[in-house]
Amino acid sequence: MSVAPAPTVPLGDRFARELPEMARPWRAEDAPDPKLLVLNEPLATELGLDPGFLRSADGLRLLVGAAVPDGASPVAQAYAGHQFGGFVPRLGDGRALLLGELVGADGCLHDLHLKGSGRTPFARGGDGLAAVGPMLREYVVSEAMAALGVPTTRSLAVVATGREVYRETPLPGAVLARVASSHLRVGSFQYARATDDVDLLRRLADHAISRHHPGAAGAERPYLALFDAVVAAQASLVARWMLVGFVHGVMNTDNMTISGETIDYGPCAFLDAFDPTTVYSSIDSGGRYAYGNQPVVAEWNLARLAEALLPLIDDEQERAVTLAVESLGAFRPRYSDAWSAGMRAKLGLPEGLDDAVASALVDEVLTLLRADRVDHTSFFRGLAAVARGDGETTRNLFLDLAGFDGWVARWRALDPDADGMDRVNPVYIPRNHLVEEALEAATAGNLNPLGRLLDAVSDPYTRRPGLERYAAPAPEDFGAYRTFCGT
Ligand code: AMP
Ligand code: MG
């Protein structure tokens, strides 16, 4: 393995220095023949990285981890996690590396992280690698989420390695370069807690407070205030997911951040038909992470975070439990408030409308959508046209026309704000059939469909001519969609 310097990238090593017990110094496997598949130029610029450099041979070596900039010390991060409810005390980055932290144009620290960069000491039975399709899926979906205004990790680049990856069949391999405000997870705290080293747990919490929730530092109980801040961030995040119809697919505690950013896009997908029981992931046979379960699962995961934090919350365990339970109690009202406010905006309901009237309208429309398996995104976007008196296309999404007409009459009487609705109901999301089409073509070497899809979802609220097929529901023959964790 050759290691050449790339001195133009000022990567810090704060995580590795402050939390060495959770950072294994490690190097990426070399990539035999790196080729850039996609580069996020605006994000590169925001991070102070020169897109021209990233496209160069040295830049590609940085993006696959073959070249380590002077002063950087890449590490595999340790974390634990509840996977489908079962606790695993040692997971960690099995195929990922934290290259280090960059200061962005916003003055904040951002992790630069690689996924698919080879086996690490946490790899267990895995090969440490990733295929082109799943890395491009993370790129497309995370960038769509960012454009929709949902907090998320970002994707900087996907580089094909020139190495084959063996899944069910041999596939081209790739490395994703990912950017996050940090990679601290609920599972990071569970790892520190499981070591029984309270000093490590405290340093981790201090690191998290300083990077994400600095207001907690001045609170009477800073670690309880940290927990409160994570509860608030996750309640707001999951409400955003529900409002755009996002199904994460694998909400294990190691896939939930302390920052409140969406992380680890594996078997994720957006709803086609509105149905709370929707599960796309092939491994989620019990439906634990179904669309409609996501708020309850988030609350469950936060309870696991509270358990990990207990020794910092109060010396007396009973008191710590009482305080944590009280804080966790804020999740439901916070989630409900965020979701209800979002639904009111999606329906363009006037400010000051009575809560009972608003929630009855919301409940009734969701019942109609579910009964007729109506396309979630098309319905909400189309509703602004109904408000403007041009409702036929949207009406035709329903079988129960009398039910729809009755609801519309009551809703239109409230004079809904059609322009406001267009600002919150996207035209373009990464629809499942379009994602599949783009990834299949990219895997076969044609990046054009991916480019067109990225173009559509990067500006999701503005309807543009020529992009009609990106706004349309899946064709009838698309069938039941399945996503795979075998990423
Ligand atoms: P995920 O469900 O993708 O978030 O991953 C769960 C755990 O499995 C993490 O510790 C990953 O690092 C690890 N992992 C997933 N895929 C691989 C792989 N191909 N090789 C090594 N470790 C992996
Ligand atoms: Mg993960």
PDB file of C-alpha atoms and ligand atoms in Angstrom, residues 77 79 83-84 90-96 115 118-120 122-130 165 167 185 248 250 252 254-255 264-267 283 485-487, ligand 1:
ATOM      1  CA  GLN A  77     -14.807   4.254  15.334  1.00  0.00           C
ATOM      2  CA  TYR A  79     -19.727   1.709  18.859  1.00  0.00           C
ATOM      3  CA  GLN A  83     -29.875  -4.435  16.265  1.00  0.00           C
ATOM      4  CA  PHE A  84     -33.533  -5.372  15.814  1.00  0.00           C
ATOM      5  CA  ARG A  90     -19.111  -4.267  19.871  1.00  0.00           C
ATOM      6  CA  LEU A  91     -20.101  -3.221  16.365  1.00  0.00           C
ATOM      7  CA  GLY A  92     -17.990  -0.305  15.158  1.00  0.00           C
ATOM      8  CA  ASP A  93     -16.921   0.743  11.681  1.00  0.00           C
ATOM      9  CA  GLY A  94     -16.443  -2.617  10.000  1.00  0.00           C
ATOM     10  CA  ARG A  95     -15.924  -1.120   6.574  1.00  0.00           C
ATOM     11  CA  ALA A  96     -15.646   2.587   7.227  1.00  0.00           C
ATOM     12  CA  LYS A 115     -17.605   3.825   3.599  1.00  0.00           C
ATOM     13  CA  GLY A 118     -11.801  -2.194   3.448  1.00  0.00           C
ATOM     14  CA  ARG A 119     -11.889  -4.416   6.520  1.00  0.00           C
ATOM     15  CA  THR A 120     -11.134  -2.943   9.921  1.00  0.00           C
ATOM     16  CA  PHE A 122     -14.521  -4.307  13.640  1.00  0.00           C
ATOM     17  CA  ALA A 123     -15.257  -6.159  10.390  1.00  0.00           C
ATOM     18  CA  ARG A 124     -16.309  -9.456  12.037  1.00  0.00           C
ATOM     19  CA  GLY A 125     -17.393 -11.695   9.122  1.00  0.00           C
ATOM     20  CA  GLY A 126     -17.770  -8.839   6.626  1.00  0.00           C
ATOM     21  CA  ASP A 127     -15.530  -8.157   3.655  1.00  0.00           C
ATOM     22  CA  GLY A 128     -15.165  -4.463   4.476  1.00  0.00           C
ATOM     23  CA  LEU A 129     -16.353  -3.490   1.032  1.00  0.00           C
ATOM     24  CA  ALA A 130     -19.329  -1.834  -0.636  1.00  0.00           C
ATOM     25  CA  VAL A 165     -17.277  -7.174  -4.536  1.00  0.00           C
ATOM     26  CA  ARG A 167     -22.639 -10.346  -3.010  1.00  0.00           C
ATOM     27  CA  ARG A 185     -24.499   7.562  17.591  1.00  0.00           C
ATOM     28  CA  HIS A 248     -35.256   4.461   7.108  1.00  0.00           C
ATOM     29  CA  VAL A 250     -32.925  -0.128   9.848  1.00  0.00           C
ATOM     30  CA  ASN A 252     -30.947   0.203  15.084  1.00  0.00           C
ATOM     31  CA  ASP A 254     -26.114   2.359  16.001  1.00  0.00           C
ATOM     32  CA  ASN A 255     -27.919   4.069  13.114  1.00  0.00           C
ATOM     33  CA  ASP A 264     -26.739   5.140   7.317  1.00  0.00           C
ATOM     34  CA  TYR A 265     -28.863   4.889   4.244  1.00  0.00           C
ATOM     35  CA  GLY A 266     -29.162   1.154   3.722  1.00  0.00           C
ATOM     36  CA  PRO A 267     -32.506  -0.401   2.856  1.00  0.00           C
ATOM     37  CA  ILE A 283     -34.485  -8.467   6.476  1.00  0.00           C
ATOM     38  CA  CYS A 485     -29.269  -4.673   3.593  1.00  0.00           C
ATOM     39  CA  GLY A 486     -26.595  -6.763   1.886  1.00  0.00           C
ATOM     40  CA  THR A 487     -24.955  -3.493   1.104  1.00  0.00           C
TER      41      THR A 487
HETATM   42  P1  AMP B   1     -25.380  -1.266   9.098  1.00  0.00           P
HETATM   43  O1  AMP B   1     -26.568  -2.093   9.425  1.00  0.00           O
HETATM   44  O2  AMP B   1     -25.056  -1.183   7.624  1.00  0.00           O
HETATM   45  O3  AMP B   1     -25.442   0.064   9.741  1.00  0.00           O
HETATM   46  O4  AMP B   1     -24.102  -2.026   9.685  1.00  0.00           O
HETATM   47  C1  AMP B   1     -24.102  -2.681  10.925  1.00  0.00           C
HETATM   48  C2  AMP B   1     -22.695  -3.128  11.274  1.00  0.00           C
HETATM   49  O5  AMP B   1     -22.177  -4.045  10.308  1.00  0.00           O
HETATM   50  C3  AMP B   1     -21.670  -2.006  11.356  1.00  0.00           C
HETATM   51  O6  AMP B   1     -20.793  -2.337  12.408  1.00  0.00           O
HETATM   52  C4  AMP B   1     -20.986  -2.071  10.014  1.00  0.00           C
HETATM   53  O7  AMP B   1     -19.691  -1.528  10.051  1.00  0.00           O
HETATM   54  C5  AMP B   1     -20.950  -3.577   9.767  1.00  0.00           C
HETATM   55  N1  AMP B   1     -20.884  -3.920   8.343  1.00  0.00           N
HETATM   56  C6  AMP B   1     -21.878  -3.805   7.425  1.00  0.00           C
HETATM   57  N2  AMP B   1     -21.447  -4.263   6.210  1.00  0.00           N
HETATM   58  C7  AMP B   1     -20.162  -4.668   6.373  1.00  0.00           C
HETATM   59  C8  AMP B   1     -19.173  -5.235   5.500  1.00  0.00           C
HETATM   60  N3  AMP B   1     -19.420  -5.479   4.203  1.00  0.00           N
HETATM   61  N4  AMP B   1     -17.958  -5.515   6.043  1.00  0.00           N
HETATM   62  C9  AMP B   1     -17.686  -5.276   7.316  1.00  0.00           C
HETATM   63  N5  AMP B   1     -18.568  -4.760   8.191  1.00  0.00           N
HETATM   64  C10 AMP B   1     -19.795  -4.452   7.731  1.00  0.00           C
END
